[in-house]
mmCIF file of C-alpha atoms in Angstrom:
data_model
loop_
_atom_site.group_PDB
_atom_site.id
_atom_site.type_symbol
_atom_site.label_atom_id
_atom_site.label_comp_id
_atom_site.label_asym_id
_atom_site.label_seq_id
_atom_site.Cartn_x
_atom_site.Cartn_y
_atom_site.Cartn_z
ATOM 1 C CA UNK A 14 9.724 22.565 -0.202
ATOM 2 C CA UNK A 15 11.988 22.993 2.843
ATOM 3 C CA UNK A 16 9.029 24.245 4.906
ATOM 4 C CA UNK A 17 6.891 21.284 3.820
ATOM 5 C CA UNK A 18 9.675 18.857 4.733
ATOM 6 C CA UNK A 19 10.034 20.423 8.187
ATOM 7 C CA UNK A 20 6.297 20.080 8.802
ATOM 8 C CA UNK A 21 6.249 16.452 7.642
ATOM 9 C CA UNK A 22 9.127 15.586 9.945
ATOM 10 C CA UNK A 23 8.089 17.569 13.051
ATOM 11 C CA UNK A 24 4.317 17.168 13.304
ATOM 12 C CA UNK A 25 3.207 14.152 15.426
ATOM 13 C CA UNK A 26 2.094 11.364 13.125
ATOM 14 C CA UNK A 27 -1.581 11.211 14.284
ATOM 15 C CA UNK A 28 -1.947 14.938 13.493
ATOM 16 C CA UNK A 29 -0.083 14.538 10.216
ATOM 17 C CA UNK A 30 -2.481 11.813 9.095
ATOM 18 C CA UNK A 31 -5.499 14.021 9.792
ATOM 19 C CA UNK A 32 -3.945 17.095 8.129
ATOM 20 C CA UNK A 33 -2.917 15.192 5.024
ATOM 21 C CA UNK A 34 -6.452 14.613 3.778
ATOM 22 C CA UNK A 35 -6.877 18.287 2.883
ATOM 23 C CA UNK A 36 -3.216 19.037 2.062
ATOM 24 C CA UNK A 37 -2.654 16.248 -0.467
ATOM 25 C CA UNK A 38 -4.895 17.583 -3.276
ATOM 26 C CA UNK A 39 -3.015 20.898 -3.295
ATOM 27 C CA UNK A 40 0.385 19.178 -3.339
ATOM 28 C CA UNK A 41 -0.668 16.824 -6.131
ATOM 29 C CA UNK A 42 -1.932 19.735 -8.244
ATOM 30 C CA UNK A 43 1.187 21.833 -7.635
ATOM 31 C CA UNK A 44 3.588 18.993 -8.543
ATOM 32 C CA UNK A 45 1.644 17.567 -11.488
ATOM 33 C CA UNK A 46 3.763 16.453 -14.430
ATOM 34 C CA UNK A 47 4.853 13.355 -16.379
ATOM 35 C CA UNK A 48 8.338 12.407 -15.186
ATOM 36 C CA UNK A 49 7.528 10.264 -12.123
ATOM 37 C CA UNK A 50 4.629 7.930 -11.398
ATOM 38 C CA UNK A 51 3.068 6.638 -8.224
ATOM 39 C CA UNK A 52 1.971 3.074 -9.119
ATOM 40 C CA UNK A 53 -0.489 3.004 -6.216
ATOM 41 C CA UNK A 54 -2.899 5.470 -7.836
ATOM 42 C CA UNK A 55 -1.276 5.812 -11.274
ATOM 43 C CA UNK A 56 -0.844 9.595 -10.990
ATOM 44 C CA UNK A 57 2.211 11.292 -12.466
ATOM 45 C CA UNK A 58 4.280 14.243 -11.247
ATOM 46 C CA UNK A 59 7.189 16.428 -12.239
ATOM 47 C CA UNK A 60 8.795 15.485 -8.938
ATOM 48 C CA UNK A 61 8.064 13.960 -5.552
ATOM 49 C CA UNK A 62 8.596 15.613 -2.161
ATOM 50 C CA UNK A 63 11.683 15.207 0.036
ATOM 51 C CA UNK A 64 11.309 13.200 3.230
ATOM 52 C CA UNK A 65 13.395 11.910 6.125
ATOM 53 C CA UNK A 66 14.736 12.737 9.551
ATOM 54 C CA UNK A 67 18.078 14.491 9.741
ATOM 55 C CA UNK A 68 19.100 14.895 6.103
ATOM 56 C CA UNK A 69 15.954 14.458 4.009
ATOM 57 C CA UNK A 70 15.992 12.116 1.017
ATOM 58 C CA UNK A 71 15.092 14.110 -2.107
ATOM 59 C CA UNK A 72 12.241 13.220 -4.436
ATOM 60 C CA UNK A 73 10.750 10.260 -2.506
ATOM 61 C CA UNK A 74 7.331 11.181 -1.036
ATOM 62 C CA UNK A 75 4.386 10.936 -3.414
ATOM 63 C CA UNK A 76 2.134 14.003 -3.057
ATOM 64 C CA UNK A 77 -1.020 12.028 -3.847
ATOM 65 C CA UNK A 78 -0.784 8.870 -1.703
ATOM 66 C CA UNK A 79 2.039 9.961 0.623
ATOM 67 C CA UNK A 80 3.807 6.732 -0.316
ATOM 68 C CA UNK A 81 7.555 6.307 0.082
ATOM 69 C CA UNK A 82 9.912 4.026 -1.827
ATOM 70 C CA UNK A 83 9.047 0.969 0.274
ATOM 71 C CA UNK A 84 5.290 1.456 -0.168
ATOM 72 C CA UNK A 85 5.517 1.673 -3.941
ATOM 73 C CA UNK A 86 7.740 -1.407 -4.170
ATOM 74 C CA UNK A 87 5.385 -3.387 -1.933
ATOM 75 C CA UNK A 88 2.351 -2.290 -3.959
ATOM 76 C CA UNK A 89 4.013 -3.452 -7.164
ATOM 77 C CA UNK A 90 4.774 -6.803 -5.545
ATOM 78 C CA UNK A 91 1.261 -7.289 -4.173
ATOM 79 C CA UNK A 92 -0.497 -6.363 -7.414
ATOM 80 C CA UNK A 93 1.799 -8.286 -9.771
ATOM 81 C CA UNK A 94 2.893 -11.336 -7.793
ATOM 82 C CA UNK A 95 0.129 -12.247 -5.322
ATOM 83 C CA UNK A 96 -3.597 -12.977 -5.090
ATOM 84 C CA UNK A 97 -3.998 -10.417 -2.310
ATOM 85 C CA UNK A 98 -6.624 -8.422 -4.230
ATOM 86 C CA UNK A 99 -8.686 -11.400 -5.395
ATOM 87 C CA UNK A 100 -8.635 -14.113 -2.699
ATOM 88 C CA UNK A 101 -10.765 -13.941 0.452
ATOM 89 C CA UNK A 102 -8.311 -13.144 3.237
ATOM 90 C CA UNK A 103 -8.367 -12.075 6.854
ATOM 91 C CA UNK A 104 -5.722 -9.353 7.139
ATOM 92 C CA UNK A 105 -4.042 -7.689 10.107
ATOM 93 C CA UNK A 106 -2.255 -4.406 9.417
ATOM 94 C CA UNK A 107 -0.015 -3.243 12.272
ATOM 95 C CA UNK A 108 0.525 0.538 12.295
ATOM 96 C CA UNK A 109 -1.555 0.930 9.109
ATOM 97 C CA UNK A 110 0.116 2.904 6.360
ATOM 98 C CA UNK A 111 -1.898 5.745 4.943
ATOM 99 C CA UNK A 112 -0.903 4.925 1.374
ATOM 100 C CA UNK A 113 -2.703 1.573 1.706
ATOM 101 C CA UNK A 114 -5.373 2.057 4.358
ATOM 102 C CA UNK A 115 -8.410 3.183 2.340
ATOM 103 C CA UNK A 116 -7.538 0.949 -0.602
ATOM 104 C CA UNK A 117 -7.315 -2.166 1.547
ATOM 105 C CA UNK A 118 -10.410 -1.183 3.510
ATOM 106 C CA UNK A 119 -12.477 -0.990 0.310
ATOM 107 C CA UNK A 120 -11.379 -4.363 -1.041
ATOM 108 C CA UNK A 121 -14.470 -6.642 -0.958
ATOM 109 C CA UNK A 122 -12.314 -9.777 -0.676
ATOM 110 C CA UNK A 123 -10.515 -8.615 2.471
ATOM 111 C CA UNK A 124 -11.588 -8.872 6.095
ATOM 112 C CA UNK A 125 -9.239 -6.043 7.007
ATOM 113 C CA UNK A 126 -8.333 -5.131 10.606
ATOM 114 C CA UNK A 127 -5.841 -2.525 11.785
ATOM 115 C CA UNK A 128 -4.036 -2.190 15.105
ATOM 116 C CA UNK A 129 -1.692 0.306 16.762
ATOM 117 C CA UNK A 130 -1.274 2.038 20.104
ATOM 118 C CA UNK A 131 -1.623 5.581 18.766
ATOM 119 C CA UNK A 132 -2.688 5.736 15.115
ATOM 120 C CA UNK A 133 -6.126 7.241 14.369
ATOM 121 C CA UNK A 134 -6.384 4.608 11.635
ATOM 122 C CA UNK A 135 -6.270 1.722 14.130
ATOM 123 C CA UNK A 136 -9.427 -0.329 14.662
ATOM 124 C CA UNK A 137 -7.919 -1.950 17.759
ATOM 125 C CA UNK A 138 -5.608 -0.063 20.127
ATOM 126 C CA UNK A 139 -3.055 -2.663 21.177
ATOM 127 C CA UNK A 140 0.555 -3.332 22.111
ATOM 128 C CA UNK A 141 2.315 -5.443 19.479
ATOM 129 C CA UNK A 142 4.004 -7.392 22.283
ATOM 130 C CA UNK A 143 0.599 -8.457 23.674
ATOM 131 C CA UNK A 144 -1.919 -8.629 20.836
ATOM 132 C CA UNK A 145 -5.559 -9.218 21.914
ATOM 133 C CA UNK A 146 -6.242 -11.779 19.191
ATOM 134 C CA UNK A 147 -6.643 -15.549 19.238
ATOM 135 C CA UNK A 148 -3.952 -17.884 17.956
ATOM 136 C CA UNK A 149 -3.749 -18.448 14.205
ATOM 137 C CA UNK A 150 -6.510 -16.084 13.094
ATOM 138 C CA UNK A 151 -4.954 -14.044 10.226
ATOM 139 C CA UNK A 152 -4.100 -15.134 6.683
ATOM 140 C CA UNK A 153 -1.919 -12.090 5.993
ATOM 141 C CA UNK A 154 -0.097 -9.686 8.319
ATOM 142 C CA UNK A 155 1.623 -6.417 7.429
ATOM 143 C CA UNK A 156 4.006 -4.963 10.002
ATOM 144 C CA UNK A 157 6.174 -2.455 8.192
ATOM 145 C CA UNK A 158 8.678 -0.092 9.825
ATOM 146 C CA UNK A 159 7.399 -0.944 13.300
ATOM 147 C CA UNK A 160 9.841 -3.413 14.883
ATOM 148 C CA UNK A 161 12.689 -0.881 14.954
ATOM 149 C CA UNK A 162 10.604 1.147 17.443
ATOM 150 C CA UNK A 163 10.045 -1.732 19.876
ATOM 151 C CA UNK A 164 12.464 -2.598 22.668
ATOM 152 C CA UNK A 165 11.450 -6.264 22.861
ATOM 153 C CA UNK A 166 11.263 -7.039 19.160
ATOM 154 C CA UNK A 167 11.643 -10.763 19.904
ATOM 155 C CA UNK A 168 8.335 -10.775 21.791
ATOM 156 C CA UNK A 169 6.708 -8.730 19.024
ATOM 157 C CA UNK A 170 7.869 -11.262 16.416
ATOM 158 C CA UNK A 171 6.512 -14.101 18.581
ATOM 159 C CA UNK A 172 3.129 -12.380 18.686
ATOM 160 C CA UNK A 173 3.101 -11.959 14.907
ATOM 161 C CA UNK A 174 3.893 -15.660 14.564
ATOM 162 C CA UNK A 175 1.231 -16.642 17.102
ATOM 163 C CA UNK A 176 -1.659 -14.826 15.424
ATOM 164 C CA UNK A 177 -0.714 -15.863 11.869
ATOM 165 C CA UNK A 178 -2.570 -18.884 10.481
ATOM 166 C CA UNK A 179 -0.649 -21.921 9.354
ATOM 167 C CA UNK A 180 -0.163 -21.393 5.640
ATOM 168 C CA UNK A 181 -0.354 -17.632 6.155
ATOM 169 C CA UNK A 182 2.184 -15.014 5.161
ATOM 170 C CA UNK A 183 3.326 -11.559 6.088
ATOM 171 C CA UNK A 184 5.550 -8.677 5.070
ATOM 172 C CA UNK A 185 7.656 -7.245 7.907
ATOM 173 C CA UNK A 186 9.776 -4.470 6.402
ATOM 174 C CA UNK A 187 12.282 -2.595 8.570
ATOM 175 C CA UNK A 188 14.906 0.082 7.896
ATOM 176 C CA UNK A 189 17.926 -2.077 7.217
ATOM 177 C CA UNK A 190 21.633 -1.525 6.617
ATOM 178 C CA UNK A 191 22.593 -4.109 4.006
ATOM 179 C CA UNK A 192 26.273 -3.424 4.669
ATOM 180 C CA UNK A 193 25.900 -4.376 8.331
ATOM 181 C CA UNK A 194 26.043 -8.067 9.251
ATOM 182 C CA UNK A 195 24.877 -7.679 12.856
ATOM 183 C CA UNK A 196 22.026 -5.530 14.181
ATOM 184 C CA UNK A 197 23.235 -2.622 16.327
ATOM 185 C CA UNK A 198 21.596 -1.426 19.548
ATOM 186 C CA UNK A 199 22.809 0.952 22.272
ATOM 187 C CA UNK A 200 20.308 2.140 24.874
ATOM 188 C CA UNK A 201 22.885 4.455 26.455
ATOM 189 C CA UNK A 202 22.463 6.853 23.523
ATOM 190 C CA UNK A 203 19.617 9.088 24.671
ATOM 191 C CA UNK A 204 20.116 12.435 22.905
ATOM 192 C CA UNK A 205 17.448 12.687 20.160
ATOM 193 C CA UNK A 206 19.817 14.290 17.646
ATOM 194 C CA UNK A 207 22.453 11.633 18.257
ATOM 195 C CA UNK A 208 19.852 8.876 17.978
ATOM 196 C CA UNK A 209 18.698 10.342 14.672
ATOM 197 C CA UNK A 210 22.289 10.420 13.426
ATOM 198 C CA UNK A 211 23.059 6.846 14.451
ATOM 199 C CA UNK A 212 19.710 5.066 14.123
ATOM 200 C CA UNK A 213 18.134 7.150 11.356
ATOM 201 C CA UNK A 214 15.290 8.433 13.530
ATOM 202 C CA UNK A 215 15.086 9.684 17.105
ATOM 203 C CA UNK A 216 12.582 7.005 18.181
ATOM 204 C CA UNK A 217 14.335 4.010 16.606
ATOM 205 C CA UNK A 218 16.005 1.644 19.064
ATOM 206 C CA UNK A 219 18.218 -0.292 16.647
ATOM 207 C CA UNK A 220 19.704 -0.490 13.174
ATOM 208 C CA UNK A 221 18.911 -3.869 11.656
ATOM 209 C CA UNK A 222 21.613 -5.726 9.785
ATOM 210 C CA UNK A 223 21.439 -8.777 7.548
ATOM 211 C CA UNK A 224 20.874 -10.967 10.622
ATOM 212 C CA UNK A 225 17.296 -9.626 10.747
ATOM 213 C CA UNK A 226 16.106 -12.419 8.460
ATOM 214 C CA UNK A 227 17.683 -15.101 10.643
ATOM 215 C CA UNK A 228 16.058 -13.611 13.733
ATOM 216 C CA UNK A 229 12.668 -14.006 12.063
ATOM 217 C CA UNK A 230 13.609 -17.593 11.179
ATOM 218 C CA UNK A 231 14.534 -18.273 14.813
ATOM 219 C CA UNK A 232 10.946 -17.402 15.779
ATOM 220 C CA UNK A 233 9.634 -20.051 13.365
ATOM 221 C CA UNK A 234 8.963 -18.127 10.148
ATOM 222 C CA UNK A 235 10.160 -19.310 6.786
ATOM 223 C CA UNK A 236 11.662 -16.181 5.227
ATOM 224 C CA UNK A 237 12.190 -15.384 1.557
ATOM 225 C CA UNK A 238 14.487 -12.411 0.962
ATOM 226 C CA UNK A 239 12.806 -10.941 -2.108
ATOM 227 C CA UNK A 240 14.950 -8.578 -4.179
ATOM 228 C CA UNK A 241 11.874 -7.594 -6.096
ATOM 229 C CA UNK A 242 13.227 -4.373 -7.598
ATOM 230 C CA UNK A 243 15.456 -6.554 -9.797
ATOM 231 C CA UNK A 244 12.307 -7.250 -11.846
ATOM 232 C CA UNK A 245 12.354 -3.649 -13.096
ATOM 233 C CA UNK A 246 14.517 -1.742 -15.535
ATOM 234 C CA UNK A 247 16.667 1.167 -14.386
ATOM 235 C CA UNK A 248 14.185 3.506 -16.075
ATOM 236 C CA UNK A 249 11.249 1.991 -14.173
ATOM 237 C CA UNK A 250 13.134 2.140 -10.870
ATOM 238 C CA UNK A 251 13.711 5.847 -11.426
ATOM 239 C CA UNK A 252 10.168 6.524 -12.666
ATOM 240 C CA UNK A 253 8.571 4.821 -9.653
ATOM 241 C CA UNK A 254 11.291 6.114 -7.313
ATOM 242 C CA UNK A 255 11.942 2.750 -5.657
ATOM 243 C CA UNK A 256 15.211 1.473 -4.175
ATOM 244 C CA UNK A 257 17.010 -1.026 -6.388
ATOM 245 C CA UNK A 258 18.662 -2.831 -3.440
ATOM 246 C CA UNK A 259 15.643 -3.068 -1.124
ATOM 247 C CA UNK A 260 14.768 -6.529 0.144
ATOM 248 C CA UNK A 261 11.159 -7.446 0.927
ATOM 249 C CA UNK A 262 11.037 -9.988 3.795
ATOM 250 C CA UNK A 263 8.253 -12.449 2.927
ATOM 251 C CA UNK A 264 7.510 -14.425 6.098
ATOM 252 C CA UNK A 265 5.481 -17.651 6.000
ATOM 253 C CA UNK A 266 4.120 -19.943 8.707
ATOM 254 C CA UNK A 267 4.056 -23.613 7.761
#
């Protein structure tokens, strides 16, 4: 498991995505069991894989979909609380997540478009701070664990607001410290190991605090801070391996 974790953390993400298509079946077979369940594909396992930069989080990475805690919580929200899988929607997925990509692509109700600078899953190679799309053209936007990588996150948020239709909505998850009131940034910290220690990952440029939601509001979004894991029992939280305290930021454009 330690070797697998090292590979997952060290291999560049575009290569990791390509490699995963043939690695996943072997991992899923090896870890098969009944204790934990990935709600995205319904498969069960005796345990999940560890994942994370620096000190890896144990038992969090699904061997079948490669979903993490945040992906599984979002999937549960989308399937149980929204019409995402039934209503005709034009969707933009920034830095498309592998756990969702093929499933969203196959949905007959979705006009699904992906964008990123580097991902092999991106339909459109683009900078989030200068999106090549017309104003108000997407019903739904996903931009999860992206903004913490971007120096000018204000401009990125403005672009997300610009291309979202009036009446549209989006989910913009970020790594967030719920014990921190104010977002922390320090560009003088350049050592990768020190950045990993302080920011959680070597290529993160900030640690978001609780003021993240107000920053989105300052752009124009109406933001609901959804504590969706509270809908589940302690047993379900453990079985799905989701984080009880995680907040889903639901952003709407009126």
